[in-house]
PDB file of C-alpha atoms in Angstrom:
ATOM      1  CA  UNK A  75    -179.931 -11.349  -6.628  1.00 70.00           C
ATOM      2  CA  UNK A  76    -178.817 -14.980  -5.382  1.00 78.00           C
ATOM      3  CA  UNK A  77    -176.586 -17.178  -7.775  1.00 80.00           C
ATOM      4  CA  UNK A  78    -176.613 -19.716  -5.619  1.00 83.00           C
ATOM      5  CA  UNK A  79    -180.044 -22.250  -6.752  1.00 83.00           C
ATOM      6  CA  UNK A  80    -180.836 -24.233  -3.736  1.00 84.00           C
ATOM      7  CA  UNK A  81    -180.506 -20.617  -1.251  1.00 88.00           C
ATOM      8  CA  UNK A  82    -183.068 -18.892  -3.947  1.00 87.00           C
ATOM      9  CA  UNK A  83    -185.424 -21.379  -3.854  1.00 87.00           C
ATOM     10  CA  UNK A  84    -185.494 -21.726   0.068  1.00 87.00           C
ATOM     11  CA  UNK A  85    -188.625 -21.723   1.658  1.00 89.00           C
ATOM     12  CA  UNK A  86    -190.246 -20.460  -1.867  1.00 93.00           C
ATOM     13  CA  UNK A  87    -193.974 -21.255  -1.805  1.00 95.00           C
ATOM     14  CA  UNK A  88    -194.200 -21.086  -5.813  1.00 97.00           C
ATOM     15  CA  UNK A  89    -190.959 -20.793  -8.355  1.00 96.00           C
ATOM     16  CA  UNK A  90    -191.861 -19.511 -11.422  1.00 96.00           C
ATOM     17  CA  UNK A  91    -189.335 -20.940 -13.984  1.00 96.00           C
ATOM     18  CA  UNK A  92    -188.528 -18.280 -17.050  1.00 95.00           C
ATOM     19  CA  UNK A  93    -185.380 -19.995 -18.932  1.00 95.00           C
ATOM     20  CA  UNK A  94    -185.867 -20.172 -23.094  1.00 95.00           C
ATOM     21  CA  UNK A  95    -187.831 -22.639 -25.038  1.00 96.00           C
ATOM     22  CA  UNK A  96    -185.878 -25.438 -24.679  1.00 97.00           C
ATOM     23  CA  UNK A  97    -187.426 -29.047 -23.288  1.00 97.00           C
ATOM     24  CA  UNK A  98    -183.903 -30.150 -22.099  1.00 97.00           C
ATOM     25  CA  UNK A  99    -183.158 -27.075 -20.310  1.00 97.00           C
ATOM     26  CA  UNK A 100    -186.069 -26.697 -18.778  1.00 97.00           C
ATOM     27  CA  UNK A 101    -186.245 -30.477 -17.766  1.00 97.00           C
ATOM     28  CA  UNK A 102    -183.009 -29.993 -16.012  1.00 96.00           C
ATOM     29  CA  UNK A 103    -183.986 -26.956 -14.253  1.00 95.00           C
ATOM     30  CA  UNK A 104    -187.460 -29.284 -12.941  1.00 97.00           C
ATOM     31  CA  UNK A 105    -185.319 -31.943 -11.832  1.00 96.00           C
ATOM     32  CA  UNK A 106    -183.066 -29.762  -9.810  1.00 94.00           C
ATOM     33  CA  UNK A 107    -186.323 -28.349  -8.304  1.00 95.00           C
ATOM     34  CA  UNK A 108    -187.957 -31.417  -7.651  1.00 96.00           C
ATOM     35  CA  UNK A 109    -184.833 -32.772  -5.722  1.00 95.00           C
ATOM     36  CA  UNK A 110    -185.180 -29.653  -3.233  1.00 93.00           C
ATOM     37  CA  UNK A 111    -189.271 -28.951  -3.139  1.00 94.00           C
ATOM     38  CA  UNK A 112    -190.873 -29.880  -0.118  1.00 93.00           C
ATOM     39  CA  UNK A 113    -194.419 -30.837  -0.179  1.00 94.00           C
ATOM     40  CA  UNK A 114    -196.147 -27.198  -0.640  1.00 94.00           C
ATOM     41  CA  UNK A 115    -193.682 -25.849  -3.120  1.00 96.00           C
ATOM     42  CA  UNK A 116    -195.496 -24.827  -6.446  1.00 98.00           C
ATOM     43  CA  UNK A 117    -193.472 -25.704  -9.390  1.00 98.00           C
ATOM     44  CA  UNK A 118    -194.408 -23.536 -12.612  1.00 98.00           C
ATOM     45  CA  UNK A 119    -193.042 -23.106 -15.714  1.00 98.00           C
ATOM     46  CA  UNK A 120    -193.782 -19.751 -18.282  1.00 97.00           C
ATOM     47  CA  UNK A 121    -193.319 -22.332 -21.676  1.00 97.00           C
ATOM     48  CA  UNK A 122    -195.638 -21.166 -24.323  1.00 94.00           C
ATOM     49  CA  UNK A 123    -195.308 -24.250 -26.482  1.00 91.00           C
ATOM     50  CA  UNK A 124    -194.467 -27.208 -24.493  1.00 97.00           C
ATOM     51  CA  UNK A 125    -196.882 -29.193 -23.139  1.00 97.00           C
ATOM     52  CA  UNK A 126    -196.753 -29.930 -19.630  1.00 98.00           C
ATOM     53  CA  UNK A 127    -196.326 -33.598 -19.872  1.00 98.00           C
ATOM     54  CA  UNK A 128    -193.442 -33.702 -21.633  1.00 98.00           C
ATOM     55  CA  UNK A 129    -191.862 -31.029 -18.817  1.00 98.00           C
ATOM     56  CA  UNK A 130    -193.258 -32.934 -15.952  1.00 98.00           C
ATOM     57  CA  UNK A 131    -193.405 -36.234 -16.318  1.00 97.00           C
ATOM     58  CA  UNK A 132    -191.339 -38.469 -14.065  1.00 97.00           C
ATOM     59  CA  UNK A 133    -191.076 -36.232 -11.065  1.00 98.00           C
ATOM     60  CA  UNK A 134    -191.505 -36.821  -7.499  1.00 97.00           C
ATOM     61  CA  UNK A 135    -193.511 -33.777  -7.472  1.00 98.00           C
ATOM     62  CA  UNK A 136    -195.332 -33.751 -10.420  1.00 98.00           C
ATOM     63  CA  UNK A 137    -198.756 -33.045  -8.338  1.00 98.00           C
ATOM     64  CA  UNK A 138    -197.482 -30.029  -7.546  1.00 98.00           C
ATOM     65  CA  UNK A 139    -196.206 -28.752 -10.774  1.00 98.00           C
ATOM     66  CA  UNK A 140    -198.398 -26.207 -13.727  1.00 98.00           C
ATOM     67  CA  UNK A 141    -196.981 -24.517 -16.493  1.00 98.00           C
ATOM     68  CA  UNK A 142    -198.386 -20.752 -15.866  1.00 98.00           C
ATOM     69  CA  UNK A 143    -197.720 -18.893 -19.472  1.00 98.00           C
ATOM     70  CA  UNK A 144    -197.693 -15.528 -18.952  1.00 96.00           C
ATOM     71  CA  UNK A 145    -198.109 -13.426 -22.094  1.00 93.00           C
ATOM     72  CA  UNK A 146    -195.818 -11.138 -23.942  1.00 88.00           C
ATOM     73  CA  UNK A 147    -195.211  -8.223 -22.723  1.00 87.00           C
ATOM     74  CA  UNK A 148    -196.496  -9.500 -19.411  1.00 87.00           C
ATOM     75  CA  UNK A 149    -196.049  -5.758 -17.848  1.00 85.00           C
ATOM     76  CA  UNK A 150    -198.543  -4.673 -19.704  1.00 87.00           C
ATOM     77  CA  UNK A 151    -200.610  -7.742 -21.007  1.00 92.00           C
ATOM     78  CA  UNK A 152    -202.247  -9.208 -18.118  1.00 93.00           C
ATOM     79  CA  UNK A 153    -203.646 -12.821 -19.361  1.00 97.00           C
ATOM     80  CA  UNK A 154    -201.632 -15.757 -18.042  1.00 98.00           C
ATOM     81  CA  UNK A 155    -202.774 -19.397 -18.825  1.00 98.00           C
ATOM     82  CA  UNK A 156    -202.864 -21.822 -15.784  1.00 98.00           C
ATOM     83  CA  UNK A 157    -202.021 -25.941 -17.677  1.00 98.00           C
ATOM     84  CA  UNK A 158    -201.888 -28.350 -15.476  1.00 98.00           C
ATOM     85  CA  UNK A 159    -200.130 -31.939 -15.970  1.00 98.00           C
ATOM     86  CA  UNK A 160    -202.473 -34.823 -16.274  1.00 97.00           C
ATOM     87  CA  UNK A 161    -201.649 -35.664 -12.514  1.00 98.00           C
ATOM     88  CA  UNK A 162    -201.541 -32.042 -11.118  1.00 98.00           C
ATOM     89  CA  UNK A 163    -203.298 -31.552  -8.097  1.00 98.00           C
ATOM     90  CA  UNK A 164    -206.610 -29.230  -8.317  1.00 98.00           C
ATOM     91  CA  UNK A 165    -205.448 -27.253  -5.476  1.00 98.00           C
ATOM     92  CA  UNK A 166    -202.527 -26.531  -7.134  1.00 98.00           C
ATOM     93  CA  UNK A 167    -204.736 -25.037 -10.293  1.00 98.00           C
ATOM     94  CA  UNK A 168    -206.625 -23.055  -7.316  1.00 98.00           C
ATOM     95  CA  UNK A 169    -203.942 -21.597  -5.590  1.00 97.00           C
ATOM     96  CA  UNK A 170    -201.616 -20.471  -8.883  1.00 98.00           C
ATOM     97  CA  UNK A 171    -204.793 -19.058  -9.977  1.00 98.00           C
ATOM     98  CA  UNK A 172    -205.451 -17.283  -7.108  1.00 98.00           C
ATOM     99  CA  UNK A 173    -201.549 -15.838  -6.789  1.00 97.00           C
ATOM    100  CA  UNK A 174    -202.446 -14.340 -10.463  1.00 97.00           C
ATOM    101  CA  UNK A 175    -205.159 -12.761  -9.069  1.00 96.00           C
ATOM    102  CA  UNK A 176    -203.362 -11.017  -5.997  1.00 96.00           C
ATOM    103  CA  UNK A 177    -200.621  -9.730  -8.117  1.00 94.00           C
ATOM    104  CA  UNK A 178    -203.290  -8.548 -10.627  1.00 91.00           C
ATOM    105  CA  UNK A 179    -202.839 -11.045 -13.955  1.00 94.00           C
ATOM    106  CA  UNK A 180    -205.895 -12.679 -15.492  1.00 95.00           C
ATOM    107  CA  UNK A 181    -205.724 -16.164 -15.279  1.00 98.00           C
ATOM    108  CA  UNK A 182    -207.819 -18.865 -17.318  1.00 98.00           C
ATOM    109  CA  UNK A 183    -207.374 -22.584 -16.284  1.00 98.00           C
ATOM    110  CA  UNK A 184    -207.503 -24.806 -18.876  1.00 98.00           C
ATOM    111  CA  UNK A 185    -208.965 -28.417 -17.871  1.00 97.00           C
ATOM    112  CA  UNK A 186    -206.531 -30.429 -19.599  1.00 97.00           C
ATOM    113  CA  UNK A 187    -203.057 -29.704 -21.552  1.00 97.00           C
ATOM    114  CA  UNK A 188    -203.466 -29.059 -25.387  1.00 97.00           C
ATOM    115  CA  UNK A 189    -200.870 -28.423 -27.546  1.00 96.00           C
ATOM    116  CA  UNK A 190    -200.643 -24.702 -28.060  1.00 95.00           C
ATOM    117  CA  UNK A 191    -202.492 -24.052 -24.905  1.00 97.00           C
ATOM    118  CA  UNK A 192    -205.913 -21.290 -25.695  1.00 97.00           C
ATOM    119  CA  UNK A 193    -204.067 -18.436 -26.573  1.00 97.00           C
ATOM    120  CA  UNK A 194    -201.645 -19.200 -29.209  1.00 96.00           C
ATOM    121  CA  UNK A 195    -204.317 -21.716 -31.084  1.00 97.00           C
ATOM    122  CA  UNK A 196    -206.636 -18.841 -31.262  1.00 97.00           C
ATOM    123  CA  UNK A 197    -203.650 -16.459 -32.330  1.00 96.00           C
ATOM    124  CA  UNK A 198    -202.576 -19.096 -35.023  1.00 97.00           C
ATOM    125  CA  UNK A 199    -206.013 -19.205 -36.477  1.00 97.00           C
ATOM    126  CA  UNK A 200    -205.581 -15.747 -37.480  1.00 97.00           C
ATOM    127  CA  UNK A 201    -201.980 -15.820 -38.247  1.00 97.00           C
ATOM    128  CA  UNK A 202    -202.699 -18.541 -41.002  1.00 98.00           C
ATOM    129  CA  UNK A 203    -205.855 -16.605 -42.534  1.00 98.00           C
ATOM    130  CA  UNK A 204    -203.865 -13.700 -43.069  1.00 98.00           C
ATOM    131  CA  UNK A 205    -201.005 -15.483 -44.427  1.00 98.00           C
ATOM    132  CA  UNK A 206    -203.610 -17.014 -46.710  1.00 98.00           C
ATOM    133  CA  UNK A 207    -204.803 -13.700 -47.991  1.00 98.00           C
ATOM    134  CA  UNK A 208    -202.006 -12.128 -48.620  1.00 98.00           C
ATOM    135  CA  UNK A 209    -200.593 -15.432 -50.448  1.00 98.00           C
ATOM    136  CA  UNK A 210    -203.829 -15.767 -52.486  1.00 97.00           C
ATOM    137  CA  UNK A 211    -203.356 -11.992 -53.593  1.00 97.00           C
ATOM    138  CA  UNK A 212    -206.871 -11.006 -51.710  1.00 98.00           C
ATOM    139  CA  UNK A 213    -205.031  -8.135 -49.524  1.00 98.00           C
ATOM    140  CA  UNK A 214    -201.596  -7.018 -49.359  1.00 98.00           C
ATOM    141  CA  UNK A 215    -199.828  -7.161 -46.032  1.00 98.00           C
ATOM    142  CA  UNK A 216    -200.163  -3.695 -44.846  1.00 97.00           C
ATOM    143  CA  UNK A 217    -204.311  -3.884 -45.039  1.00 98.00           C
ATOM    144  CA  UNK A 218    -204.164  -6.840 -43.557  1.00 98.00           C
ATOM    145  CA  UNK A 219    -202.597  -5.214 -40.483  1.00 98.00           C
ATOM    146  CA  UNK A 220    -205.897  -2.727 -40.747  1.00 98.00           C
ATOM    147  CA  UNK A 221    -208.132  -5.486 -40.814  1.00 98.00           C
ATOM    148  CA  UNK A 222    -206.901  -6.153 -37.177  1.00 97.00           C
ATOM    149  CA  UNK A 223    -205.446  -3.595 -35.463  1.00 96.00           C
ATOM    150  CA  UNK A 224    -208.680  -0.990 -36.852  1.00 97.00           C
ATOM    151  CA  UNK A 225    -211.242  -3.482 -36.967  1.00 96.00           C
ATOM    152  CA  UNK A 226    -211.170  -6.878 -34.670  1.00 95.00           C
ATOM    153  CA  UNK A 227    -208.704  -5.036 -32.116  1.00 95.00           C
ATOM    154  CA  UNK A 228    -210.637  -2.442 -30.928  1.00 94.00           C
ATOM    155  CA  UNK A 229    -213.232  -4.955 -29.735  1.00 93.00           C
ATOM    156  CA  UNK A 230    -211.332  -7.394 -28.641  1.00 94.00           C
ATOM    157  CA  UNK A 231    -209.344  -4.816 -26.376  1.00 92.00           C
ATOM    158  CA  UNK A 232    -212.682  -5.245 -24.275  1.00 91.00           C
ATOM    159  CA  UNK A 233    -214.522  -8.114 -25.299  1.00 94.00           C
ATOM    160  CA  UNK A 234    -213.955 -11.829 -26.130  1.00 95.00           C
ATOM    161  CA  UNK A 235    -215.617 -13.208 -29.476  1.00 95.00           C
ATOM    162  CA  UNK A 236    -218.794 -14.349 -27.933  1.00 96.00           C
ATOM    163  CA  UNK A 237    -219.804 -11.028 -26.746  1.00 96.00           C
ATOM    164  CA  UNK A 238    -218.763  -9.422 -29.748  1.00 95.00           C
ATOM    165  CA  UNK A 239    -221.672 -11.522 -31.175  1.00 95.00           C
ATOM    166  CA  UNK A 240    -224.441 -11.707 -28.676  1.00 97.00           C
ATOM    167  CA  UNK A 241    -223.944  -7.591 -28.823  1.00 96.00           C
ATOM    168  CA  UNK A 242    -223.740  -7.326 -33.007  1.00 93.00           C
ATOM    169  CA  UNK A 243    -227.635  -9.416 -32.638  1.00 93.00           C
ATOM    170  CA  UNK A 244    -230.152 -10.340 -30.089  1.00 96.00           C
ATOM    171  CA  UNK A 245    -228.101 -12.394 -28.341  1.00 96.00           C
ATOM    172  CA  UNK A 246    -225.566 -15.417 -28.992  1.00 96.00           C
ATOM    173  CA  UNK A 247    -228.487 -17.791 -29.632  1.00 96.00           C
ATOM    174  CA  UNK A 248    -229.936 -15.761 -32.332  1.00 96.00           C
ATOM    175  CA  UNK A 249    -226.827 -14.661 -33.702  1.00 95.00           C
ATOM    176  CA  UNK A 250    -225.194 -17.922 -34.158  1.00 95.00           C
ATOM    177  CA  UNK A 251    -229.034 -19.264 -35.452  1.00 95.00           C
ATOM    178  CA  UNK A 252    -228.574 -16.638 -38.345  1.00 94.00           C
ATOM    179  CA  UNK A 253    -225.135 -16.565 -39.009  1.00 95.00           C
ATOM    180  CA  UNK A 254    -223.658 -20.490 -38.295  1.00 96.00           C
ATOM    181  CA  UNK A 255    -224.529 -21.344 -42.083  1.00 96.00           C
ATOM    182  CA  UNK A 256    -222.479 -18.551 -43.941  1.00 96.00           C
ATOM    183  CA  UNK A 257    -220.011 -18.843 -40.976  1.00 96.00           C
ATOM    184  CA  UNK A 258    -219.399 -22.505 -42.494  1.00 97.00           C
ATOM    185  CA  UNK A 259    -219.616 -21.889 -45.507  1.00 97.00           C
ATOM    186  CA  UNK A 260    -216.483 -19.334 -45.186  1.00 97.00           C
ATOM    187  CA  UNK A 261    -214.748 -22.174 -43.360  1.00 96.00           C
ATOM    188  CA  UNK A 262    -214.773 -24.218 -45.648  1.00 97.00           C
ATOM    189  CA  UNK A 263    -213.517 -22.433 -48.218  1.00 97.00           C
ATOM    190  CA  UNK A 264    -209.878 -21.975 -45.888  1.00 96.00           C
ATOM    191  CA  UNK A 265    -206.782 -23.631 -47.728  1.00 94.00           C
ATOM    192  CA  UNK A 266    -203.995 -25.636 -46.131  1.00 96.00           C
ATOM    193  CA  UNK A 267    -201.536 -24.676 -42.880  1.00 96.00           C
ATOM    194  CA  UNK A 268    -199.440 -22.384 -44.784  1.00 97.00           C
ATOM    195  CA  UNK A 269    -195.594 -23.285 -44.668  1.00 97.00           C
ATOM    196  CA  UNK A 270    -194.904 -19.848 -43.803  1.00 98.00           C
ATOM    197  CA  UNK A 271    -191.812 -19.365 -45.859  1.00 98.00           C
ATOM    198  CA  UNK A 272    -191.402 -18.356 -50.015  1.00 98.00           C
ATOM    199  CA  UNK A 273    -192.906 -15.303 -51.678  1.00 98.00           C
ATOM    200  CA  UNK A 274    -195.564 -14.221 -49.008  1.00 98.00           C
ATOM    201  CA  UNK A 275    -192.298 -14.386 -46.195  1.00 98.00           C
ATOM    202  CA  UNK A 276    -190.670 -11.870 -48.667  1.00 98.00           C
ATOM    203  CA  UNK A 277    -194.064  -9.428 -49.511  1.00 98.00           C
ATOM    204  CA  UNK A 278    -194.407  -9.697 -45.369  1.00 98.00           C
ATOM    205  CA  UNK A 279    -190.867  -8.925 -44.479  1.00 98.00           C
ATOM    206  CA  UNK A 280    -190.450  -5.949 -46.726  1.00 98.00           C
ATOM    207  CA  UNK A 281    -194.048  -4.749 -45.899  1.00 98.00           C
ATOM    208  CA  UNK A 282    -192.949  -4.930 -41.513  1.00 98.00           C
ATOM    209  CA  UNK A 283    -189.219  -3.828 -42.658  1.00 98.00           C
ATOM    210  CA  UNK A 284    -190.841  -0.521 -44.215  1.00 97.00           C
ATOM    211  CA  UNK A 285    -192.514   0.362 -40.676  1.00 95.00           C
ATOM    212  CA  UNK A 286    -189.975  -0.989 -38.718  1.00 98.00           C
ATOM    213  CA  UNK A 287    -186.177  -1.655 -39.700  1.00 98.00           C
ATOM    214  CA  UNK A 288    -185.125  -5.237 -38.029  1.00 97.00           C
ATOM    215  CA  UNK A 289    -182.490  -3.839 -36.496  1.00 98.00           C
ATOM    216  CA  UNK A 290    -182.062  -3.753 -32.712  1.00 98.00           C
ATOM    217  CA  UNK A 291    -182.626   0.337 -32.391  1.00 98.00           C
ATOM    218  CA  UNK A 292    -185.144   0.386 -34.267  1.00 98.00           C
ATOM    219  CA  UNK A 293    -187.262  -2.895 -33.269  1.00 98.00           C
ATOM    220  CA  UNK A 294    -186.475  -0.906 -29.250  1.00 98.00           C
ATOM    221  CA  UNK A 295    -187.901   1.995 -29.901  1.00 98.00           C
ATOM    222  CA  UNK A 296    -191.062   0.293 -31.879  1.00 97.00           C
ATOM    223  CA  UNK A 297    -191.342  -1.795 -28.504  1.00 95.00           C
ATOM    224  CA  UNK A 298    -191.240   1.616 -26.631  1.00 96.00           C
ATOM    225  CA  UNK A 299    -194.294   2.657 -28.990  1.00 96.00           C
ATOM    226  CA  UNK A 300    -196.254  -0.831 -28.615  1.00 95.00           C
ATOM    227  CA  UNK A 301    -195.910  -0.520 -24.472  1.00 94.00           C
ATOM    228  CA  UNK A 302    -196.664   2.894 -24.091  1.00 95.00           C
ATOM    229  CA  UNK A 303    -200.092   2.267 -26.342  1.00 94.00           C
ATOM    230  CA  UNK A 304    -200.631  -1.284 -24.043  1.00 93.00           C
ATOM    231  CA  UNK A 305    -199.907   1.117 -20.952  1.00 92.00           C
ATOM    232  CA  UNK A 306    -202.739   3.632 -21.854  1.00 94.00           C
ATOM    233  CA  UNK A 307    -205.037   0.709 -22.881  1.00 93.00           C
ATOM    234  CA  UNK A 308    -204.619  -1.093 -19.610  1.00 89.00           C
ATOM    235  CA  UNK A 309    -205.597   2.195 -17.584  1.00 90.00           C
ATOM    236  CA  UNK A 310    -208.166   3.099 -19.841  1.00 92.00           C
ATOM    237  CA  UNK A 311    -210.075  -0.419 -18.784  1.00 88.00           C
ATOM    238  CA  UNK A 312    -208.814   0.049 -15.254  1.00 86.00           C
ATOM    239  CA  UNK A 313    -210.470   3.606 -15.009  1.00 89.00           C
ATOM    240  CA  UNK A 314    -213.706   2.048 -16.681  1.00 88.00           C
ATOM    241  CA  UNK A 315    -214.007  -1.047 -14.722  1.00 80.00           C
ATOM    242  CA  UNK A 316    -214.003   1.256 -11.713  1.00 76.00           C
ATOM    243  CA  UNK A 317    -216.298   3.601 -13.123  1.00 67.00           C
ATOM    244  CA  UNK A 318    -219.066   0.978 -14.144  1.00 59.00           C
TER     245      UNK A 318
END
């Protein structure tokens, strides 16, 4: 290890910056690195909420800087999401993509910085549904933890939600020709951004608490469970991508 900020970051072709979710911390941390970056030095940060500009903006570098979210547990999850700054450079994109890909993550690129990035505004979709039907009293929390991890999951674990469709018909075409109507009609029947707090906090907590105590041992050793599964999942597509 090197405590010493300026010797660690010497002759560094990207810096990956990993501090907590804080703008003002991590704006100090940028301007430090901005004051010693030379002209090839990729500056990235891992946020998974804040959006680029507000990280960026300002600094003598700021072509050279993306915000590269890896996902949680990145040992075993291997999606990271490439967002550049209004005035990163494209070759900065390429080449941060192409790092991910030599040290074997999945990287998307998204064109343009939107708040949440992909990831977590496809994640909160689902988080507010379920909140929404378990605070409607249409399933209680524990079957709403079936619903995903014995029914969407076990796709998703090797497809995205397009292929899931143009598989379940013949083709995306015909399946969204059939299904768009009904799939609009369930839309609109979705109530308000949940404030995530009240009754349905208390019916979630006790129904996660039952499984899992929040203590520290016990949330460990749950963590220990939920790697070892993520472990055998990401061989299992290894060994299949090799064998197809």
């Amino acid at each position: 290890g090197c405590s010493d900020f300026n010797v660690a970051c010497q002759g560094a072709l990207h810096v990956q910056e990993c501090v907590p979710e804080n703008l003002e911390l991590k704006k100090k941390i940028f301007t430090q690195l901005d004051a010693i970056a030379d002209d090839t030095m990729v500056l990235s940060s891992s946020t998974s909420c804040i959006m680029p500009s507000k990280i960026f903006t300002g600094l003598k570098h700021v072509k050279q800087c993306i915000v590269s979210h890896p996902v949680n547990p990145p040992y075993y999850v291997p999606l990271v999401e490439l967002i550049p700054h209004p005035e990163t450079d494209q070759a900065v994109m390429d080449r941060t993509r192409a790092l991910m890909k030599e040290i074997g993550q999945s990287p998307v690129s998204l064109k343009r910085e939107v708040d949440g990035f992909a990831l977590n505004r496809i994640q909160y979709a689902i988080i507010a549904e379920a909140w929404r039907l378990i605070q409607d009293g249409v399933l209680p929390p524990e079957d709403v933890e079936t619903v995903v991890s014995k029914g969407m999951g076990p796709r998703y674990a090797f497809m995205g939600p397009w292929e899931v469709r143009h598989l379940n018909a013949a083709g995306i075409r015909d399946q969204m020709e059939r299904s768009r109507h009904y799939v609009q009609r369930v839309l609109s029947t979705f109530g308000p951004i949940p404030d995530f707090s009240g009754q349905t906090l208390e019916q979630v907590d006790a129904a996660m608490c039952s499984r899992t105590p929040a203590t520290a041992e016990a949330l460990t050793e749950r963590r220990r469970w939920r790697d070892a599964r993520l472990t055998a999942l990401a061989r299992l597509q290894s060994d299949m991508n090799t064998s197809s």
